[in-house]
PDB file of C-alpha atoms and ligand atoms in Angstrom:
ATOM      1  CA  MET A   1     -67.806  81.310 -57.998  1.00  0.00           C
ATOM      2  CA  ASN A   2     -66.115  77.958 -58.442  1.00  0.00           C
ATOM      3  CA  SER A   3     -63.972  77.836 -61.547  1.00  0.00           C
ATOM      4  CA  SER A   4     -62.046  74.987 -63.187  1.00  0.00           C
ATOM      5  CA  CYS A   5     -60.000  75.574 -66.323  1.00  0.00           C
ATOM      6  CA  LYS A   6     -56.936  74.193 -68.122  1.00  0.00           C
ATOM      7  CA  ASP A   7     -54.239  76.828 -68.582  1.00  0.00           C
ATOM      8  CA  LYS A   8     -51.575  76.643 -71.267  1.00  0.00           C
ATOM      9  CA  THR A   9     -49.422  74.200 -69.310  1.00  0.00           C
ATOM     10  CA  SER A  10     -52.380  71.847 -68.776  1.00  0.00           C
ATOM     11  CA  VAL A  11     -52.395  72.352 -65.023  1.00  0.00           C
ATOM     12  CA  LEU A  12     -55.887  72.719 -63.613  1.00  0.00           C
ATOM     13  CA  LYS A  13     -56.769  75.761 -61.548  1.00  0.00           C
ATOM     14  CA  GLU A  14     -59.846  75.615 -59.377  1.00  0.00           C
ATOM     15  CA  ASP A  15     -61.276  77.143 -56.216  1.00  0.00           C
ATOM     16  CA  LEU A  16     -61.692  73.925 -54.254  1.00  0.00           C
ATOM     17  CA  LEU A  17     -64.362  73.841 -51.545  1.00  0.00           C
ATOM     18  CA  ILE A  18     -63.126  73.000 -48.050  1.00  0.00           C
ATOM     19  CA  VAL A  19     -65.400  70.201 -46.823  1.00  0.00           C
ATOM     20  CA  SER A  20     -63.747  69.812 -43.423  1.00  0.00           C
ATOM     21  CA  GLN A  21     -60.629  70.676 -41.488  1.00  0.00           C
ATOM     22  CA  ARG A  22     -59.411  69.163 -38.199  1.00  0.00           C
ATOM     23  CA  GLU A  23     -56.222  68.878 -36.192  1.00  0.00           C
ATOM     24  CA  ILE A  24     -55.201  65.197 -36.097  1.00  0.00           C
ATOM     25  CA  ALA A  25     -51.974  65.617 -34.090  1.00  0.00           C
ATOM     26  CA  PRO A  26     -50.228  68.634 -32.568  1.00  0.00           C
ATOM     27  CA  ARG A  27     -49.773  71.171 -35.452  1.00  0.00           C
ATOM     28  CA  ILE A  28     -50.867  68.591 -38.045  1.00  0.00           C
ATOM     29  CA  PHE A  29     -54.104  69.203 -39.934  1.00  0.00           C
ATOM     30  CA  GLU A  30     -56.282  67.111 -42.219  1.00  0.00           C
ATOM     31  CA  MET A  31     -58.208  69.108 -44.821  1.00  0.00           C
ATOM     32  CA  LYS A  32     -60.800  67.625 -47.174  1.00  0.00           C
ATOM     33  CA  LEU A  33     -61.277  69.447 -50.463  1.00  0.00           C
ATOM     34  CA  SER A  34     -63.943  69.016 -53.073  1.00  0.00           C
ATOM     35  CA  GLY A  35     -63.974  69.872 -56.779  1.00  0.00           C
ATOM     36  CA  GLU A  36     -63.727  68.635 -60.355  1.00  0.00           C
ATOM     37  CA  MET A  37     -59.926  68.516 -60.119  1.00  0.00           C
ATOM     38  CA  VAL A  38     -60.174  65.445 -57.900  1.00  0.00           C
ATOM     39  CA  LEU A  39     -61.094  63.376 -60.961  1.00  0.00           C
ATOM     40  CA  ASP A  40     -57.582  63.970 -62.399  1.00  0.00           C
ATOM     41  CA  MET A  41     -55.620  63.135 -59.246  1.00  0.00           C
ATOM     42  CA  ALA A  42     -53.158  60.253 -58.822  1.00  0.00           C
ATOM     43  CA  PRO A  43     -51.122  59.036 -55.828  1.00  0.00           C
ATOM     44  CA  GLY A  44     -47.863  60.911 -55.265  1.00  0.00           C
ATOM     45  CA  GLN A  45     -49.015  64.079 -57.005  1.00  0.00           C
ATOM     46  CA  PHE A  46     -49.380  67.345 -55.131  1.00  0.00           C
ATOM     47  CA  LEU A  47     -51.577  70.434 -54.994  1.00  0.00           C
ATOM     48  CA  HIS A  48     -50.247  73.980 -55.156  1.00  0.00           C
ATOM     49  CA  LEU A  49     -52.353  76.017 -52.742  1.00  0.00           C
ATOM     50  CA  ARG A  50     -52.637  79.802 -52.690  1.00  0.00           C
ATOM     51  CA  VAL A  51     -52.549  81.113 -49.123  1.00  0.00           C
ATOM     52  CA  PRO A  52     -55.406  83.632 -48.823  1.00  0.00           C
ATOM     53  CA  ASP A  53     -53.158  86.510 -47.771  1.00  0.00           C
ATOM     54  CA  PRO A  54     -51.848  89.139 -50.197  1.00  0.00           C
ATOM     55  CA  SER A  55     -48.375  89.045 -48.600  1.00  0.00           C
ATOM     56  CA  LYS A  56     -47.999  85.334 -49.470  1.00  0.00           C
ATOM     57  CA  LEU A  57     -47.223  85.406 -53.166  1.00  0.00           C
ATOM     58  CA  LEU A  58     -45.914  81.858 -53.548  1.00  0.00           C
ATOM     59  CA  ARG A  59     -48.239  78.893 -53.440  1.00  0.00           C
ATOM     60  CA  ARG A  60     -47.632  76.092 -50.931  1.00  0.00           C
ATOM     61  CA  PRO A  61     -47.088  72.557 -52.321  1.00  0.00           C
ATOM     62  CA  ILE A  62     -48.931  69.850 -50.349  1.00  0.00           C
ATOM     63  CA  SER A  63     -49.172  66.152 -51.310  1.00  0.00           C
ATOM     64  CA  ILE A  64     -52.442  64.431 -52.031  1.00  0.00           C
ATOM     65  CA  CYS A  65     -53.121  61.972 -49.211  1.00  0.00           C
ATOM     66  CA  GLN A  66     -56.407  60.368 -50.263  1.00  0.00           C
ATOM     67  CA  ILE A  67     -58.581  60.535 -53.372  1.00  0.00           C
ATOM     68  CA  ASP A  68     -62.321  59.836 -53.438  1.00  0.00           C
ATOM     69  CA  LYS A  69     -63.353  60.214 -57.072  1.00  0.00           C
ATOM     70  CA  VAL A  70     -66.941  59.094 -56.433  1.00  0.00           C
ATOM     71  CA  ASN A  71     -67.601  62.062 -54.137  1.00  0.00           C
ATOM     72  CA  LYS A  72     -64.939  64.280 -55.782  1.00  0.00           C
ATOM     73  CA  VAL A  73     -63.198  64.758 -52.423  1.00  0.00           C
ATOM     74  CA  ALA A  74     -59.437  64.756 -51.841  1.00  0.00           C
ATOM     75  CA  THR A  75     -57.689  64.763 -48.463  1.00  0.00           C
ATOM     76  CA  ILE A  76     -54.449  66.546 -47.654  1.00  0.00           C
ATOM     77  CA  VAL A  77     -52.523  66.329 -44.399  1.00  0.00           C
ATOM     78  CA  TYR A  78     -50.072  69.094 -43.561  1.00  0.00           C
ATOM     79  CA  ARG A  79     -47.997  70.368 -40.674  1.00  0.00           C
ATOM     80  CA  VAL A  80     -48.082  74.012 -39.626  1.00  0.00           C
ATOM     81  CA  GLU A  81     -44.537  75.253 -40.157  1.00  0.00           C
ATOM     82  CA  ARG A  82     -44.633  79.038 -40.475  1.00  0.00           C
ATOM     83  CA  ALA A  83     -47.063  81.786 -41.539  1.00  0.00           C
ATOM     84  CA  GLY A  84     -48.480  80.248 -44.737  1.00  0.00           C
ATOM     85  CA  THR A  85     -49.517  76.913 -43.295  1.00  0.00           C
ATOM     86  CA  ALA A  86     -50.716  78.666 -40.113  1.00  0.00           C
ATOM     87  CA  ILE A  87     -53.150  80.696 -42.245  1.00  0.00           C
ATOM     88  CA  LEU A  88     -54.290  77.525 -44.058  1.00  0.00           C
ATOM     89  CA  SER A  89     -55.026  75.910 -40.692  1.00  0.00           C
ATOM     90  CA  GLN A  90     -57.474  78.722 -39.842  1.00  0.00           C
ATOM     91  CA  LEU A  91     -59.683  78.047 -42.885  1.00  0.00           C
ATOM     92  CA  LYS A  92     -63.084  76.518 -42.208  1.00  0.00           C
ATOM     93  CA  ALA A  93     -65.546  74.203 -43.943  1.00  0.00           C
ATOM     94  CA  GLY A  94     -67.344  76.216 -46.596  1.00  0.00           C
ATOM     95  CA  ASP A  95     -64.300  78.377 -47.462  1.00  0.00           C
ATOM     96  CA  ARG A  96     -62.708  77.954 -50.869  1.00  0.00           C
ATOM     97  CA  ILE A  97     -59.028  77.689 -51.663  1.00  0.00           C
ATOM     98  CA  ASP A  98     -57.396  78.682 -54.955  1.00  0.00           C
ATOM     99  CA  THR A  99     -55.610  75.494 -56.053  1.00  0.00           C
ATOM    100  CA  MET A 100     -53.413  74.515 -58.985  1.00  0.00           C
ATOM    101  CA  GLY A 101     -52.930  70.854 -59.730  1.00  0.00           C
ATOM    102  CA  PRO A 102     -52.785  67.985 -59.634  1.00  0.00           C
ATOM    103  CA  GLN A 103     -49.077  68.560 -60.221  1.00  0.00           C
ATOM    104  CA  GLY A 104     -46.070  66.298 -60.655  1.00  0.00           C
ATOM    105  CA  ASN A 105     -45.646  62.771 -61.932  1.00  0.00           C
ATOM    106  CA  GLY A 106     -46.818  60.707 -58.944  1.00  0.00           C
ATOM    107  CA  PHE A 107     -45.819  57.147 -58.063  1.00  0.00           C
ATOM    108  CA  ASP A 108     -45.718  54.555 -60.849  1.00  0.00           C
ATOM    109  CA  LEU A 109     -47.958  51.731 -59.610  1.00  0.00           C
ATOM    110  CA  SER A 110     -47.919  49.885 -62.956  1.00  0.00           C
ATOM    111  CA  VAL A 111     -44.614  48.175 -62.089  1.00  0.00           C
ATOM    112  CA  VAL A 112     -46.285  45.810 -59.595  1.00  0.00           C
ATOM    113  CA  SER A 113     -49.149  43.405 -60.061  1.00  0.00           C
ATOM    114  CA  ALA A 114     -51.395  41.100 -58.026  1.00  0.00           C
ATOM    115  CA  GLY A 115     -49.498  38.670 -55.796  1.00  0.00           C
ATOM    116  CA  GLN A 116     -46.380  40.856 -55.631  1.00  0.00           C
ATOM    117  CA  THR A 117     -45.221  42.793 -52.563  1.00  0.00           C
ATOM    118  CA  ALA A 118     -44.570  46.523 -52.199  1.00  0.00           C
ATOM    119  CA  LEU A 119     -42.717  48.250 -49.384  1.00  0.00           C
ATOM    120  CA  LEU A 120     -43.844  51.755 -48.440  1.00  0.00           C
ATOM    121  CA  ILE A 121     -41.431  53.830 -46.352  1.00  0.00           C
ATOM    122  CA  GLY A 122     -42.582  57.135 -44.875  1.00  0.00           C
ATOM    123  CA  GLY A 123     -41.076  59.611 -42.468  1.00  0.00           C
ATOM    124  CA  GLY A 124     -43.065  62.194 -40.490  1.00  0.00           C
ATOM    125  CA  ILE A 125     -45.002  64.567 -42.711  1.00  0.00           C
ATOM    126  CA  GLY A 126     -43.822  62.501 -45.710  1.00  0.00           C
ATOM    127  CA  VAL A 127     -46.318  59.770 -44.820  1.00  0.00           C
ATOM    128  CA  PRO A 128     -49.488  61.360 -46.351  1.00  0.00           C
ATOM    129  CA  PRO A 129     -48.911  60.481 -50.055  1.00  0.00           C
ATOM    130  CA  LEU A 130     -48.382  56.835 -49.087  1.00  0.00           C
ATOM    131  CA  VAL A 131     -52.020  56.393 -48.013  1.00  0.00           C
ATOM    132  CA  GLU A 132     -53.561  56.660 -51.484  1.00  0.00           C
ATOM    133  CA  THR A 133     -50.592  54.716 -52.856  1.00  0.00           C
ATOM    134  CA  ALA A 134     -51.328  51.861 -50.430  1.00  0.00           C
ATOM    135  CA  LYS A 135     -55.030  51.962 -51.218  1.00  0.00           C
ATOM    136  CA  GLN A 136     -54.526  51.670 -54.966  1.00  0.00           C
ATOM    137  CA  LEU A 137     -51.837  48.983 -54.631  1.00  0.00           C
ATOM    138  CA  ALA A 138     -54.063  46.895 -52.336  1.00  0.00           C
ATOM    139  CA  ALA A 139     -56.942  47.282 -54.792  1.00  0.00           C
ATOM    140  CA  LYS A 140     -54.686  45.688 -57.442  1.00  0.00           C
ATOM    141  CA  GLY A 141     -54.029  42.714 -55.152  1.00  0.00           C
ATOM    142  CA  VAL A 142     -50.504  43.793 -54.212  1.00  0.00           C
ATOM    143  CA  GLU A 143     -49.377  42.956 -50.674  1.00  0.00           C
ATOM    144  CA  VAL A 144     -48.491  46.253 -48.971  1.00  0.00           C
ATOM    145  CA  ILE A 145     -46.068  46.561 -46.065  1.00  0.00           C
ATOM    146  CA  SER A 146     -45.525  50.035 -44.596  1.00  0.00           C
ATOM    147  CA  VAL A 147     -42.735  51.264 -42.355  1.00  0.00           C
ATOM    148  CA  LEU A 148     -43.416  54.682 -40.844  1.00  0.00           C
ATOM    149  CA  GLY A 149     -40.926  56.708 -38.824  1.00  0.00           C
ATOM    150  CA  PHE A 150     -41.732  59.584 -36.469  1.00  0.00           C
ATOM    151  CA  ALA A 151     -39.857  61.641 -33.890  1.00  0.00           C
ATOM    152  CA  THR A 152     -42.154  60.702 -31.031  1.00  0.00           C
ATOM    153  CA  LYS A 153     -45.540  59.135 -30.173  1.00  0.00           C
ATOM    154  CA  ASP A 154     -47.454  62.456 -30.431  1.00  0.00           C
ATOM    155  CA  ALA A 155     -46.328  62.888 -34.028  1.00  0.00           C
ATOM    156  CA  VAL A 156     -47.628  59.506 -35.252  1.00  0.00           C
ATOM    157  CA  ILE A 157     -50.190  60.010 -38.024  1.00  0.00           C
ATOM    158  CA  LEU A 158     -52.086  57.855 -40.527  1.00  0.00           C
ATOM    159  CA  GLU A 159     -51.121  54.529 -38.944  1.00  0.00           C
ATOM    160  CA  GLU A 160     -54.766  53.436 -38.809  1.00  0.00           C
ATOM    161  CA  GLU A 161     -55.463  54.528 -42.398  1.00  0.00           C
ATOM    162  CA  LEU A 162     -52.473  52.571 -43.718  1.00  0.00           C
ATOM    163  CA  SER A 163     -53.345  49.542 -41.585  1.00  0.00           C
ATOM    164  CA  ALA A 164     -56.494  49.151 -43.695  1.00  0.00           C
ATOM    165  CA  TYR A 165     -54.276  48.121 -46.626  1.00  0.00           C
ATOM    166  CA  GLY A 166     -51.597  45.955 -45.027  1.00  0.00           C
ATOM    167  CA  LYS A 167     -49.122  45.438 -42.216  1.00  0.00           C
ATOM    168  CA  VAL A 168     -47.732  48.648 -40.698  1.00  0.00           C
ATOM    169  CA  TYR A 169     -44.560  49.000 -38.624  1.00  0.00           C
ATOM    170  CA  VAL A 170     -43.997  52.248 -36.717  1.00  0.00           C
ATOM    171  CA  THR A 171     -40.691  53.520 -35.392  1.00  0.00           C
ATOM    172  CA  THR A 172     -40.060  56.507 -33.142  1.00  0.00           C
ATOM    173  CA  ASP A 173     -36.709  58.166 -32.595  1.00  0.00           C
ATOM    174  CA  ASP A 174     -37.233  58.246 -28.824  1.00  0.00           C
ATOM    175  CA  GLY A 175     -38.881  54.821 -28.488  1.00  0.00           C
ATOM    176  CA  SER A 176     -42.116  56.301 -27.085  1.00  0.00           C
ATOM    177  CA  TYR A 177     -44.164  54.215 -29.571  1.00  0.00           C
ATOM    178  CA  GLY A 178     -43.420  51.231 -31.797  1.00  0.00           C
ATOM    179  CA  THR A 179     -39.809  50.265 -32.402  1.00  0.00           C
ATOM    180  CA  LYS A 180     -37.140  52.625 -31.086  1.00  0.00           C
ATOM    181  CA  GLY A 181     -34.965  53.977 -33.864  1.00  0.00           C
ATOM    182  CA  TYR A 182     -35.272  55.008 -37.488  1.00  0.00           C
ATOM    183  CA  VAL A 183     -37.164  53.287 -40.312  1.00  0.00           C
ATOM    184  CA  SER A 184     -33.858  51.651 -41.272  1.00  0.00           C
ATOM    185  CA  THR A 185     -34.029  49.560 -38.076  1.00  0.00           C
ATOM    186  CA  VAL A 186     -37.164  47.803 -39.361  1.00  0.00           C
ATOM    187  CA  VAL A 187     -36.446  47.923 -43.107  1.00  0.00           C
ATOM    188  CA  ASP A 188     -33.044  46.251 -42.645  1.00  0.00           C
ATOM    189  CA  GLU A 189     -34.784  43.368 -40.823  1.00  0.00           C
ATOM    190  CA  LEU A 190     -37.648  43.082 -43.358  1.00  0.00           C
ATOM    191  CA  THR A 191     -35.294  42.859 -46.317  1.00  0.00           C
ATOM    192  CA  LYS A 192     -33.788  39.712 -44.774  1.00  0.00           C
ATOM    193  CA  GLU A 193     -37.227  38.117 -45.010  1.00  0.00           C
ATOM    194  CA  TYR A 194     -38.807  39.676 -48.109  1.00  0.00           C
ATOM    195  CA  SER A 195     -37.694  40.446 -51.606  1.00  0.00           C
ATOM    196  CA  PHE A 196     -39.817  43.512 -52.384  1.00  0.00           C
ATOM    197  CA  ASP A 197     -41.043  44.025 -55.947  1.00  0.00           C
ATOM    198  CA  ALA A 198     -41.341  47.800 -55.537  1.00  0.00           C
ATOM    199  CA  ILE A 199     -40.415  50.411 -52.945  1.00  0.00           C
ATOM    200  CA  TYR A 200     -42.201  53.759 -52.571  1.00  0.00           C
ATOM    201  CA  SER A 201     -40.831  56.346 -50.133  1.00  0.00           C
ATOM    202  CA  CYS A 202     -41.387  59.892 -48.954  1.00  0.00           C
ATOM    203  CA  GLY A 203     -39.787  61.673 -46.026  1.00  0.00           C
ATOM    204  CA  ALA A 204     -36.949  63.833 -44.778  1.00  0.00           C
ATOM    205  CA  PRO A 205     -33.682  64.065 -46.760  1.00  0.00           C
ATOM    206  CA  GLY A 206     -31.807  61.751 -44.361  1.00  0.00           C
ATOM    207  CA  MET A 207     -34.427  59.028 -44.734  1.00  0.00           C
ATOM    208  CA  LEU A 208     -34.479  59.371 -48.514  1.00  0.00           C
ATOM    209  CA  LYS A 209     -30.695  59.101 -48.585  1.00  0.00           C
ATOM    210  CA  TYR A 210     -30.913  55.815 -46.700  1.00  0.00           C
ATOM    211  CA  VAL A 211     -33.583  54.465 -49.097  1.00  0.00           C
ATOM    212  CA  ASP A 212     -31.579  55.669 -52.097  1.00  0.00           C
ATOM    213  CA  GLN A 213     -28.453  53.843 -50.945  1.00  0.00           C
ATOM    214  CA  LYS A 214     -30.213  50.690 -49.757  1.00  0.00           C
ATOM    215  CA  PHE A 215     -32.238  50.247 -52.951  1.00  0.00           C
ATOM    216  CA  GLU A 216     -29.856  51.967 -55.367  1.00  0.00           C
ATOM    217  CA  ASN A 217     -29.939  49.154 -57.922  1.00  0.00           C
ATOM    218  CA  HIS A 218     -33.530  48.061 -57.385  1.00  0.00           C
ATOM    219  CA  PRO A 219     -35.455  48.352 -60.688  1.00  0.00           C
ATOM    220  CA  HIS A 220     -38.590  49.781 -59.050  1.00  0.00           C
ATOM    221  CA  ALA A 221     -37.604  51.908 -56.060  1.00  0.00           C
ATOM    222  CA  TYR A 222     -38.917  55.465 -55.855  1.00  0.00           C
ATOM    223  CA  LEU A 223     -38.258  58.565 -53.753  1.00  0.00           C
ATOM    224  CA  SER A 224     -40.690  61.467 -53.483  1.00  0.00           C
ATOM    225  CA  MET A 225     -38.585  64.611 -53.088  1.00  0.00           C
ATOM    226  CA  GLU A 226     -39.279  68.028 -51.601  1.00  0.00           C
ATOM    227  CA  SER A 227     -37.861  71.266 -52.908  1.00  0.00           C
ATOM    228  CA  ARG A 228     -38.668  74.960 -52.517  1.00  0.00           C
ATOM    229  CA  MET A 229     -40.933  75.972 -55.377  1.00  0.00           C
ATOM    230  CA  ALA A 230     -42.031  79.175 -57.056  1.00  0.00           C
ATOM    231  CA  CYS A 231     -44.113  78.636 -60.217  1.00  0.00           C
ATOM    232  CA  GLY A 232     -44.725  74.942 -59.498  1.00  0.00           C
ATOM    233  CA  MET A 233     -45.291  74.207 -63.167  1.00  0.00           C
ATOM    234  CA  GLY A 234     -41.851  73.798 -64.718  1.00  0.00           C
ATOM    235  CA  ALA A 235     -41.143  77.346 -65.864  1.00  0.00           C
ATOM    236  CA  CYS A 236     -38.826  79.010 -63.328  1.00  0.00           C
ATOM    237  CA  TYR A 237     -36.293  76.281 -62.353  1.00  0.00           C
ATOM    238  CA  ALA A 238     -36.505  77.272 -58.671  1.00  0.00           C
ATOM    239  CA  CYS A 239     -36.933  73.654 -57.655  1.00  0.00           C
ATOM    240  CA  VAL A 240     -34.095  71.867 -59.456  1.00  0.00           C
ATOM    241  CA  VAL A 241     -32.226  68.836 -58.186  1.00  0.00           C
ATOM    242  CA  HIS A 242     -29.117  67.494 -59.859  1.00  0.00           C
ATOM    243  CA  LEU A 243     -28.641  64.207 -61.666  1.00  0.00           C
ATOM    244  CA  ARG A 244     -25.966  61.942 -60.250  1.00  0.00           C
ATOM    245  CA  ASN A 245     -24.537  60.305 -63.340  1.00  0.00           C
ATOM    246  CA  ALA A 246     -24.963  62.996 -65.980  1.00  0.00           C
ATOM    247  CA  LYS A 247     -21.823  63.559 -68.105  1.00  0.00           C
ATOM    248  CA  GLU A 248     -22.527  67.280 -67.975  1.00  0.00           C
ATOM    249  CA  ALA A 249     -24.373  69.085 -65.187  1.00  0.00           C
ATOM    250  CA  ALA A 250     -28.014  68.182 -65.599  1.00  0.00           C
ATOM    251  CA  ASN A 251     -31.012  69.359 -63.661  1.00  0.00           C
ATOM    252  CA  LYS A 252     -34.456  67.948 -63.016  1.00  0.00           C
ATOM    253  CA  ARG A 253     -37.370  70.039 -61.828  1.00  0.00           C
ATOM    254  CA  VAL A 254     -39.058  68.566 -58.765  1.00  0.00           C
ATOM    255  CA  CYS A 255     -42.398  70.168 -59.686  1.00  0.00           C
ATOM    256  CA  GLU A 256     -42.548  68.921 -63.266  1.00  0.00           C
ATOM    257  CA  ASP A 257     -40.108  65.987 -63.650  1.00  0.00           C
ATOM    258  CA  GLY A 258     -40.826  64.834 -60.059  1.00  0.00           C
ATOM    259  CA  PRO A 259     -41.564  64.925 -57.237  1.00  0.00           C
ATOM    260  CA  VAL A 260     -41.025  61.171 -57.668  1.00  0.00           C
ATOM    261  CA  PHE A 261     -37.631  59.957 -58.916  1.00  0.00           C
ATOM    262  CA  GLU A 262     -36.085  56.504 -59.178  1.00  0.00           C
ATOM    263  CA  THR A 263     -33.352  55.653 -56.704  1.00  0.00           C
ATOM    264  CA  GLY A 264     -29.794  56.110 -57.933  1.00  0.00           C
ATOM    265  CA  GLN A 265     -30.685  59.116 -60.111  1.00  0.00           C
ATOM    266  CA  ILE A 266     -30.478  62.248 -57.976  1.00  0.00           C
ATOM    267  CA  ILE A 267     -27.690  63.764 -55.883  1.00  0.00           C
ATOM    268  CA  LEU A 268     -29.142  63.794 -52.356  1.00  0.00           C
TER     269      LEU A 268
HETATM  270  C1  FAD B   1     -43.912  68.201 -53.539  1.00  0.00           C
HETATM  271  C2  FAD B   1     -44.097  68.636 -52.117  1.00  0.00           C
HETATM  272  C3  FAD B   1     -45.061  68.034 -51.331  1.00  0.00           C
HETATM  273  C4  FAD B   1     -45.256  68.433 -50.011  1.00  0.00           C
HETATM  274  N1  FAD B   1     -46.219  67.797 -49.286  1.00  0.00           N
HETATM  275  C5  FAD B   1     -46.433  68.168 -48.015  1.00  0.00           C
HETATM  276  C6  FAD B   1     -47.448  67.537 -47.250  1.00  0.00           C
HETATM  277  O1  FAD B   1     -48.176  66.645 -47.727  1.00  0.00           O
HETATM  278  N2  FAD B   1     -47.622  67.959 -45.965  1.00  0.00           N
HETATM  279  C7  FAD B   1     -46.842  68.955 -45.405  1.00  0.00           C
HETATM  280  O2  FAD B   1     -47.031  69.295 -44.240  1.00  0.00           O
HETATM  281  N3  FAD B   1     -45.870  69.559 -46.109  1.00  0.00           N
HETATM  282  C8  FAD B   1     -45.657  69.200 -47.394  1.00  0.00           C
HETATM  283  N4  FAD B   1     -44.686  69.844 -48.116  1.00  0.00           N
HETATM  284  C9  FAD B   1     -43.926  70.922 -47.463  1.00  0.00           C
HETATM  285  C10 FAD B   1     -44.762  72.220 -47.475  1.00  0.00           C
HETATM  286  O3  FAD B   1     -44.860  72.682 -48.801  1.00  0.00           O
HETATM  287  C11 FAD B   1     -44.129  73.305 -46.595  1.00  0.00           C
HETATM  288  O4  FAD B   1     -44.105  72.883 -45.254  1.00  0.00           O
HETATM  289  C12 FAD B   1     -44.931  74.596 -46.677  1.00  0.00           C
HETATM  290  O5  FAD B   1     -44.857  75.139 -47.980  1.00  0.00           O
HETATM  291  C13 FAD B   1     -44.434  75.605 -45.653  1.00  0.00           C
HETATM  292  O6  FAD B   1     -45.152  76.802 -45.840  1.00  0.00           O
HETATM  293  P1  FAD B   1     -45.128  77.942 -44.691  1.00  0.00           P
HETATM  294  O7  FAD B   1     -45.718  79.153 -45.274  1.00  0.00           O
HETATM  295  O8  FAD B   1     -45.712  77.429 -43.445  1.00  0.00           O
HETATM  296  O9  FAD B   1     -43.587  78.118 -44.409  1.00  0.00           O
HETATM  297  P2  FAD B   1     -42.584  79.262 -44.920  1.00  0.00           P
HETATM  298  O10 FAD B   1     -41.208  78.807 -44.554  1.00  0.00           O
HETATM  299  O11 FAD B   1     -42.993  80.600 -44.460  1.00  0.00           O
HETATM  300  O12 FAD B   1     -42.712  79.230 -46.488  1.00  0.00           O
HETATM  301  C14 FAD B   1     -41.968  80.139 -47.271  1.00  0.00           C
HETATM  302  C15 FAD B   1     -41.769  79.557 -48.677  1.00  0.00           C
HETATM  303  O13 FAD B   1     -40.920  78.411 -48.592  1.00  0.00           O
HETATM  304  C16 FAD B   1     -41.586  77.266 -49.112  1.00  0.00           C
HETATM  305  N5  FAD B   1     -41.283  76.109 -48.247  1.00  0.00           N
HETATM  306  C17 FAD B   1     -41.107  76.133 -46.910  1.00  0.00           C
HETATM  307  N6  FAD B   1     -40.836  74.886 -46.468  1.00  0.00           N
HETATM  308  C18 FAD B   1     -40.836  74.074 -47.564  1.00  0.00           C
HETATM  309  C19 FAD B   1     -40.630  72.680 -47.758  1.00  0.00           C
HETATM  310  N7  FAD B   1     -40.368  71.847 -46.749  1.00  0.00           N
HETATM  311  N8  FAD B   1     -40.712  72.191 -49.011  1.00  0.00           N
HETATM  312  C20 FAD B   1     -40.977  72.987 -50.045  1.00  0.00           C
HETATM  313  N9  FAD B   1     -41.190  74.324 -49.922  1.00  0.00           N
HETATM  314  C21 FAD B   1     -41.126  74.843 -48.695  1.00  0.00           C
HETATM  315  C22 FAD B   1     -43.071  77.615 -49.054  1.00  0.00           C
HETATM  316  O14 FAD B   1     -43.824  76.884 -50.038  1.00  0.00           O
HETATM  317  C23 FAD B   1     -43.065  79.086 -49.328  1.00  0.00           C
HETATM  318  O15 FAD B   1     -42.976  79.334 -50.701  1.00  0.00           O
HETATM  319  C24 FAD B   1     -44.455  69.468 -49.439  1.00  0.00           C
HETATM  320  C25 FAD B   1     -43.470  70.076 -50.225  1.00  0.00           C
HETATM  321  C26 FAD B   1     -43.285  69.674 -51.536  1.00  0.00           C
HETATM  322  C27 FAD B   1     -42.241  70.317 -52.374  1.00  0.00           C
HETATM  323  S1  FES B   2     -41.067  75.634 -59.182  1.00  0.00           S
HETATM  324 FE1  FES B   2     -40.780  76.651 -61.096  1.00  0.00          FE
HETATM  325  S2  FES B   2     -39.822  75.058 -62.279  1.00  0.00           S
HETATM  326 FE2  FES B   2     -40.344  74.035 -60.422  1.00  0.00          FE
END
């Protein structure tokens, strides 16, 4: 039976219906999920998925890639890493998945308005949350420019989806597709030409460190962070990151205070 209820921390819990699942690149899967929870979702938030295996006690956090509130369908895109995500990749249309969410703060899109320009920077499996972000920014009339970095051509994902909302630049570490190098190669050139009104980024720690340093004093530059999680709802402090300029040691929980933080805030 499908259930949807608010628990005491106001996180929804629902057995979402898997509408479809397909492999879009080697070891990278797109899963479409349907349920009432979709109506509460915002770009940059994540879902906490229970792996249907009794040995996997901890849920797996996966970002929301696309949101279709009309049909109550959300899309996630994830890479098979180890056992938990491998089990998720075996699920089929018609199965249900025990899901908590939508969790986290998401990207603040209110800081930009029509006629302004936003830069989206994504690395590898950090690209998915940028798709819904781009869609909602474009719908507001914001010009969207995306720079996506991948290891190699086979790993390139979501280029076409993001191209629907603005110009997309792709880099690959080995030069097998797009510009050879890291996202910094393109971003450093673009910033000579554009003064971006907001920057939204998600990717590996090294990429986030670059964005953090490059846009440290920008008033609207955001990093979506990853951290190992347990409860995923702010109670256990398994996911803390540390504030850079706190007078005393201060922590922020990625699951509850993040996963999105402003640049210049967190020790990376
Ligand atoms: C906010 C957030 C959003 C994410 N969004 C995506 C996404 O959209 N697509 C995607 O492919 N991956 C995403 N990840 C990473 C994803 O959660 C891990 O790859 C996944 O949990 C690995 O599970 P596993 O069972 O295959 O690996 P295992 O290593 O067996 O997992 C063991 C434990 O470690 C945790 N863990 C392992 N790797 C990570 C990681 N990188 N980050 C956080 N916890 C981890 C697992 O959740 C689990 O509790 C996200 C992580 C966070 C924190
Ligand atoms: S995972 Fe428990 S507080 Fe973040």
